[in-house]
PDB file of C-alpha atoms in Angstrom:
ATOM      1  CA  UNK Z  30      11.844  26.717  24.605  1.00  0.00           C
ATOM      2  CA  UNK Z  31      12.114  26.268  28.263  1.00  0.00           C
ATOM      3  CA  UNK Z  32      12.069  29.392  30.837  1.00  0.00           C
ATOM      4  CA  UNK Z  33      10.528  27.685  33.857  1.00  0.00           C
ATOM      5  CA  UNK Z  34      12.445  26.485  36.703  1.00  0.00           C
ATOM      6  CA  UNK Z  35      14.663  23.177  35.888  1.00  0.00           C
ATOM      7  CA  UNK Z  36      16.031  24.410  32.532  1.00  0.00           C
ATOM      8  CA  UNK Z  37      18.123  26.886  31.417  1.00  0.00           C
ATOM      9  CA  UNK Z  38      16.428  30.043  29.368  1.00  0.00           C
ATOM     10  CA  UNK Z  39      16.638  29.645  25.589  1.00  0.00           C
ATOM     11  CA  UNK Z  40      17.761  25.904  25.732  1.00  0.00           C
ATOM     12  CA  UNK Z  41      15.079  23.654  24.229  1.00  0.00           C
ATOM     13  CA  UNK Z  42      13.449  20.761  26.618  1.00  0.00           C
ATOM     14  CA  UNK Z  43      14.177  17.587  25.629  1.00  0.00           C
ATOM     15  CA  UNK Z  44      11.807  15.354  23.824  1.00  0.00           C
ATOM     16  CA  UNK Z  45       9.907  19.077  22.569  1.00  0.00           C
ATOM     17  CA  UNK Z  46       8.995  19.172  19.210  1.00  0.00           C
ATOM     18  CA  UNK Z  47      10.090  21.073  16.541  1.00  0.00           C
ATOM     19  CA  UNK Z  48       7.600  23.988  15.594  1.00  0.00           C
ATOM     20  CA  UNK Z  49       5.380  23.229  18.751  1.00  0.00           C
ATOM     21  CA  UNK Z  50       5.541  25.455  21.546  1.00  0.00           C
ATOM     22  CA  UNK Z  51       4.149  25.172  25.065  1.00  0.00           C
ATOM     23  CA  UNK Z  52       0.347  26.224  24.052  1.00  0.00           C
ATOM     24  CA  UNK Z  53       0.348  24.082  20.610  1.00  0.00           C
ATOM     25  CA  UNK Z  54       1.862  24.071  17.356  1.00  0.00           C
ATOM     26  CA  UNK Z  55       3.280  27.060  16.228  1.00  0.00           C
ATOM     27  CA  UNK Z  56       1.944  30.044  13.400  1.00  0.00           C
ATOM     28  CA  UNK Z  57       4.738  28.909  11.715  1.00  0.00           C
ATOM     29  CA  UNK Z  58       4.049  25.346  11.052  1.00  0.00           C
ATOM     30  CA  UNK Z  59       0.440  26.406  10.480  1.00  0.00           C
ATOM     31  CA  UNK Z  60       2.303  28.728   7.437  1.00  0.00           C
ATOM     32  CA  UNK Z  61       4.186  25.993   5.962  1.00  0.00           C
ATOM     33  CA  UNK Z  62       1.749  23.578   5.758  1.00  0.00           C
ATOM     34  CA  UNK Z  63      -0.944  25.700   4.131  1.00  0.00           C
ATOM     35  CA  UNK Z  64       1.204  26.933   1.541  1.00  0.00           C
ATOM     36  CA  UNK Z  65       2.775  23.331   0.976  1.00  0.00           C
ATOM     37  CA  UNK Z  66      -0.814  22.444   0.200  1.00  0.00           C
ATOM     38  CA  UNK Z  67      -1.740  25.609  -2.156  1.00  0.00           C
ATOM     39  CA  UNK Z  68       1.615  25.389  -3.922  1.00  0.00           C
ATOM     40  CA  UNK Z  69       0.743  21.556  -4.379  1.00  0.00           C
ATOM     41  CA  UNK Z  70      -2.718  22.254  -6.068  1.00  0.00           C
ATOM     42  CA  UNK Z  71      -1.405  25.387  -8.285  1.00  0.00           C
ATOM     43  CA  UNK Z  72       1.025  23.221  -9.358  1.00  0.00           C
ATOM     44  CA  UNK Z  73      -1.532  20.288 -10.444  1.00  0.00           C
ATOM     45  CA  UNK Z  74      -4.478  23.166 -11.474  1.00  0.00           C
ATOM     46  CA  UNK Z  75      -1.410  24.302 -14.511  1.00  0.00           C
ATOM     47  CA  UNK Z  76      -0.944  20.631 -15.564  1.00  0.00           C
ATOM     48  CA  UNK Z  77      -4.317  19.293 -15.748  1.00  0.00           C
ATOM     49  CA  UNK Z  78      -5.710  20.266 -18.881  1.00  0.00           C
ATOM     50  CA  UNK Z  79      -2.750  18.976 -20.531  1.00  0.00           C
ATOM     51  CA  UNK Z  80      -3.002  16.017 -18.816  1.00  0.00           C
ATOM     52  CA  UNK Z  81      -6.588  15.183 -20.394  1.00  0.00           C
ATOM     53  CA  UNK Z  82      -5.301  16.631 -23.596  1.00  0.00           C
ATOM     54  CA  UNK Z  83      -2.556  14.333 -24.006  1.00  0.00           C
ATOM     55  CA  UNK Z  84      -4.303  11.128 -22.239  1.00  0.00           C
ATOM     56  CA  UNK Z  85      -6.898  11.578 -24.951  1.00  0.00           C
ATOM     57  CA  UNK Z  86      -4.242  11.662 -27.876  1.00  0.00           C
ATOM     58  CA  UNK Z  87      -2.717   8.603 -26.200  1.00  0.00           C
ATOM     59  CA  UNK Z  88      -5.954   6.521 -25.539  1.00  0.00           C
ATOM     60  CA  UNK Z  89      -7.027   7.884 -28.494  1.00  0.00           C
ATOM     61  CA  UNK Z  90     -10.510   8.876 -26.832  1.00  0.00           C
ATOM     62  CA  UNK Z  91     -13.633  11.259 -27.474  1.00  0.00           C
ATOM     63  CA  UNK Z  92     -13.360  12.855 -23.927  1.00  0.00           C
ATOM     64  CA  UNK Z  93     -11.790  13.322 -20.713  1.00  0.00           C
ATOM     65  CA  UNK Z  94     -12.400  14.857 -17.469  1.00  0.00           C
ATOM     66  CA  UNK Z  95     -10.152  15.270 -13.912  1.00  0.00           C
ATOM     67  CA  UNK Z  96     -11.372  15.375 -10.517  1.00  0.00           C
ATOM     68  CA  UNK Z  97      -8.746  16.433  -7.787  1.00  0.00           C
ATOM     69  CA  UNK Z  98      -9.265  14.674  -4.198  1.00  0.00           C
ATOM     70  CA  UNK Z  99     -10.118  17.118  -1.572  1.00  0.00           C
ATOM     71  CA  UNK Z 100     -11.081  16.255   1.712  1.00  0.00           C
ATOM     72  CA  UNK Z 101     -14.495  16.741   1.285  1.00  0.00           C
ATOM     73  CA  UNK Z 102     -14.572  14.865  -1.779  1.00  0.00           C
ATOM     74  CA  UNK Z 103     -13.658  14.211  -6.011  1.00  0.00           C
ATOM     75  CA  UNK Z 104     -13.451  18.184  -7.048  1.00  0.00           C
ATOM     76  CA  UNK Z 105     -14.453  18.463 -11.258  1.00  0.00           C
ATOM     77  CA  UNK Z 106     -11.430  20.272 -12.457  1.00  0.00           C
ATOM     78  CA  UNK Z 107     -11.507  20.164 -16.420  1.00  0.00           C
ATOM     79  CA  UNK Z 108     -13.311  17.989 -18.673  1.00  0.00           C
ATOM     80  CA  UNK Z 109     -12.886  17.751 -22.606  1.00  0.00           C
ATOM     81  CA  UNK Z 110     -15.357  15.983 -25.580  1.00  0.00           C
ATOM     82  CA  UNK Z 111     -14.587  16.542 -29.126  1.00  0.00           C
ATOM     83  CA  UNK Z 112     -17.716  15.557 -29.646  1.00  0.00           C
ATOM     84  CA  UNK Z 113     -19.543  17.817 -27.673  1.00  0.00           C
ATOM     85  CA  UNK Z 114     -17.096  20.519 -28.303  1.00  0.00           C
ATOM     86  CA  UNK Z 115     -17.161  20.634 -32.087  1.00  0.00           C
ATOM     87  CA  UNK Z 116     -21.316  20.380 -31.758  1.00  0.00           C
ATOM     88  CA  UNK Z 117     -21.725  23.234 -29.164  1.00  0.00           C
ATOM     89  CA  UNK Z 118     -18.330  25.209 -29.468  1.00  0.00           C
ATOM     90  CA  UNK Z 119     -16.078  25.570 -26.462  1.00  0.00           C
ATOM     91  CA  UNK Z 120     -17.899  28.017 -24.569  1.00  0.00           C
ATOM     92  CA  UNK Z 121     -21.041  26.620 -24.658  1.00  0.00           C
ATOM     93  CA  UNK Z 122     -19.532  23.163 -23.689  1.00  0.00           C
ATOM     94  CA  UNK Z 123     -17.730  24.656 -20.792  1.00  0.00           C
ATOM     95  CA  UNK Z 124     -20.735  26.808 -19.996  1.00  0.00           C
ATOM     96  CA  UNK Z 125     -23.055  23.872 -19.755  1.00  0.00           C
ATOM     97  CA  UNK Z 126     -20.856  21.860 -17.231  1.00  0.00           C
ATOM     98  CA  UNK Z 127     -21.432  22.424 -13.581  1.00  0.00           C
ATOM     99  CA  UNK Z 128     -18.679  22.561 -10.675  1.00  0.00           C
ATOM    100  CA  UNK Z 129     -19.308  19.532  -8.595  1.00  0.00           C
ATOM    101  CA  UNK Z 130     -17.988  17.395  -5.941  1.00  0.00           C
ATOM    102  CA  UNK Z 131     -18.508  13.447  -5.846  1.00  0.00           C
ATOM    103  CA  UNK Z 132     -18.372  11.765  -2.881  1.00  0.00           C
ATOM    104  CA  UNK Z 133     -15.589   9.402  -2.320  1.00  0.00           C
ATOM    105  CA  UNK Z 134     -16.976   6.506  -1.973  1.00  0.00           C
ATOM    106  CA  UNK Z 135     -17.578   3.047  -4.019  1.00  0.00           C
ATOM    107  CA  UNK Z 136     -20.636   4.134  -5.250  1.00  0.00           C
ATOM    108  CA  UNK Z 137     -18.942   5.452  -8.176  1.00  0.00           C
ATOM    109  CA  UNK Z 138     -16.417   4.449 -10.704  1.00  0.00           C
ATOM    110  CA  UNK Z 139     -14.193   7.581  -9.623  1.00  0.00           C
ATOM    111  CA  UNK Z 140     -14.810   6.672  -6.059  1.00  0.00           C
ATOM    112  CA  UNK Z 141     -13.754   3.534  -6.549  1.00  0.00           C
ATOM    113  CA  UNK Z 142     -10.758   4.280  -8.250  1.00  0.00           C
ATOM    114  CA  UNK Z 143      -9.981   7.187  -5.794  1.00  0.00           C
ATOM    115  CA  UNK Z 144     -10.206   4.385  -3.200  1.00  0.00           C
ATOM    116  CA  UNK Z 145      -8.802   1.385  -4.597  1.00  0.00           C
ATOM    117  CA  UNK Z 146      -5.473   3.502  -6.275  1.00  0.00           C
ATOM    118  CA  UNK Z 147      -5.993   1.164  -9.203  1.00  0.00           C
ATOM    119  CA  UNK Z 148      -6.926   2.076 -12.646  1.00  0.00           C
ATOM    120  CA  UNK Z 149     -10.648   0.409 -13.306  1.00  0.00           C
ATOM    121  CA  UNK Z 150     -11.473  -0.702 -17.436  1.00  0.00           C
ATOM    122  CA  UNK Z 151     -15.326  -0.750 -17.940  1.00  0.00           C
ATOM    123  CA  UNK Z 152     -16.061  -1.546 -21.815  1.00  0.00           C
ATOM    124  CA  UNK Z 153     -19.956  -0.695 -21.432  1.00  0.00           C
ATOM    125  CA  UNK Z 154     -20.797   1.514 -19.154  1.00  0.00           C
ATOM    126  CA  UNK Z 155     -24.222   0.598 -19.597  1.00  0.00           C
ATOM    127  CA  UNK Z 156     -23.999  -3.036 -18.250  1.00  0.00           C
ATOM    128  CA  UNK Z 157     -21.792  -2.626 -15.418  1.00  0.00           C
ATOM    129  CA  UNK Z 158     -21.436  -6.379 -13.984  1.00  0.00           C
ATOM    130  CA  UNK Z 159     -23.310  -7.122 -10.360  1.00  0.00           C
ATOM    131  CA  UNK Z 160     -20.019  -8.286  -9.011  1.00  0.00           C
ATOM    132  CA  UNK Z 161     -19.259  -4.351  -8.853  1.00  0.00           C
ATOM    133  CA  UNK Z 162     -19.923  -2.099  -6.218  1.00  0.00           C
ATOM    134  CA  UNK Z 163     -20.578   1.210  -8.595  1.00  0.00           C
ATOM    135  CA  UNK Z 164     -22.849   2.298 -10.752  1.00  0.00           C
ATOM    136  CA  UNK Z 165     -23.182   4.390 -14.172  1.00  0.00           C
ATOM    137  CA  UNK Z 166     -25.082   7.855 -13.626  1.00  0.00           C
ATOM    138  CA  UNK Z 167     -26.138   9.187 -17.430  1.00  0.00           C
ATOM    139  CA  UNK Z 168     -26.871  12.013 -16.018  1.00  0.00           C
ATOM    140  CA  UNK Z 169     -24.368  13.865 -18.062  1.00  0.00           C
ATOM    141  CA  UNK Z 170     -25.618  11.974 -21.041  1.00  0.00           C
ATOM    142  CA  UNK Z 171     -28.973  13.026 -20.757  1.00  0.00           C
ATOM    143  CA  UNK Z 172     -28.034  16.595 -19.908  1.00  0.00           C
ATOM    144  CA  UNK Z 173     -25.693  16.970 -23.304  1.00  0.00           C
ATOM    145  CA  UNK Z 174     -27.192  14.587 -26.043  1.00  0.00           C
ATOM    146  CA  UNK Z 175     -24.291  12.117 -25.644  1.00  0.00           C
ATOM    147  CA  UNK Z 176     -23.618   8.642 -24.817  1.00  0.00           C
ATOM    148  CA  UNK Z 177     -20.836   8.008 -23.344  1.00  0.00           C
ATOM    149  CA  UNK Z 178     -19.530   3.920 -24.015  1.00  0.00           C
ATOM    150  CA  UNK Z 179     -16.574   2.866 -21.956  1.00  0.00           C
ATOM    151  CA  UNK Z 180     -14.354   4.360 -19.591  1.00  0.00           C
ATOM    152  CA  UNK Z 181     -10.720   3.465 -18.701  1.00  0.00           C
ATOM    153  CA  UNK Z 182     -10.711   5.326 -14.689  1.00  0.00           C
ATOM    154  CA  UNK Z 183      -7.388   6.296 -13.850  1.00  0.00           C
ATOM    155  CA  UNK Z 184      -6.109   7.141 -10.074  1.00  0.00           C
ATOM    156  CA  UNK Z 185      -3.823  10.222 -10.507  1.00  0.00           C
ATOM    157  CA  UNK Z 186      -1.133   9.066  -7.997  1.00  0.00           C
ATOM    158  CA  UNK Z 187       2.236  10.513  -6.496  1.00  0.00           C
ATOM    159  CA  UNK Z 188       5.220   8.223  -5.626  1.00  0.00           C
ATOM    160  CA  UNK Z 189       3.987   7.451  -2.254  1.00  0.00           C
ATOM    161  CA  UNK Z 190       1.042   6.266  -3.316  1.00  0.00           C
ATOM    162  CA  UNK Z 191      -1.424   9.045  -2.476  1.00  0.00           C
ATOM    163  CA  UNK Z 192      -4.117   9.615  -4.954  1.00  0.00           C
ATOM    164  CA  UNK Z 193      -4.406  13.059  -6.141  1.00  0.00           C
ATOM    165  CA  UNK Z 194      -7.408  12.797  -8.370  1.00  0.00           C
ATOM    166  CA  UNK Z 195      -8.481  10.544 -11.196  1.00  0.00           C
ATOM    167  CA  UNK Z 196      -8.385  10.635 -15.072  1.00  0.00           C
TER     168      UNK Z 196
END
């Protein structure tokens, strides 16, 4: 709004924009956008383990895990492993696997994906061809007894294209 000289008191000046007032953008805008972003990832935190669940019935697959894209990188939201699962019991599974954030970059397959917005097929994840830029970490192998074979990466995408996280 305009109440300086030159414009009339509650008018608005022209060319201002909306939700930005003379010393910046407003509380307001500030508001909206945070809770557009929370209600966003509530929304995706409620879907995700039935995501994996029913990705694995599909694929017909021993395990599964999400990571959400955050700005400071691939977030682990839920992972699940029959295998593991009926060896160790749920709670110990879940109990054994750490929170962690992986860079987004093309070091890794979920990286890759994350960057690329293409799904990524890898039939041994143990000979990974030169021709790609990531690598296999068997860290989580080592950690749980397992070895993990293949991996079909999926980029968890929205209509416009933005990648949310990756199967």
């Amino acid at each position: 709004e305009d109440g300086g000289a030159g414009g009339a008191r509650g008018k608005k000046k022209a060319g201002a924009k909306k939700g930005v007032t003379k010393d910046g953008p407003s509380i307001n805008r500030y508001y909206w956008g945070a809770y557009q972003r929370f209600f966003k990832q509530l929304c995706i935190s409620l879907k995700v383990g039935t995501i994996v669940t029913e990705a694995r019935i599909l694929l017909q697959c021993d395990g599964g895990t999400i990571y959400l894209n955050q700005p400071d990188g691939l977030h682990y939201s839920v992972s699940q492993n029959t295998t593991l699962q009926e060896r160790m019991g749920d709670e110990a599974f879940y109990d054994a696997i750490t929170p962690h954030v992986i860079p987004v970059t093309q070091d890794s397959l979920v990286g890759y994906v994350t960057l690329r917005g293409h799904a990524e097929n890898v039939a041994n994840v143990y000979d990974i061809g030169d021709d790609k830029p990531y690598r296999w970490s068997d860290r989580f192998d080592r950690q749980m007894d397992y070895r993990t074979e293949s991996l079909l990466t999926l980029p968890l995408c929205v209509s416009s294209g933005e990648v949310l996280g990756v199967l």
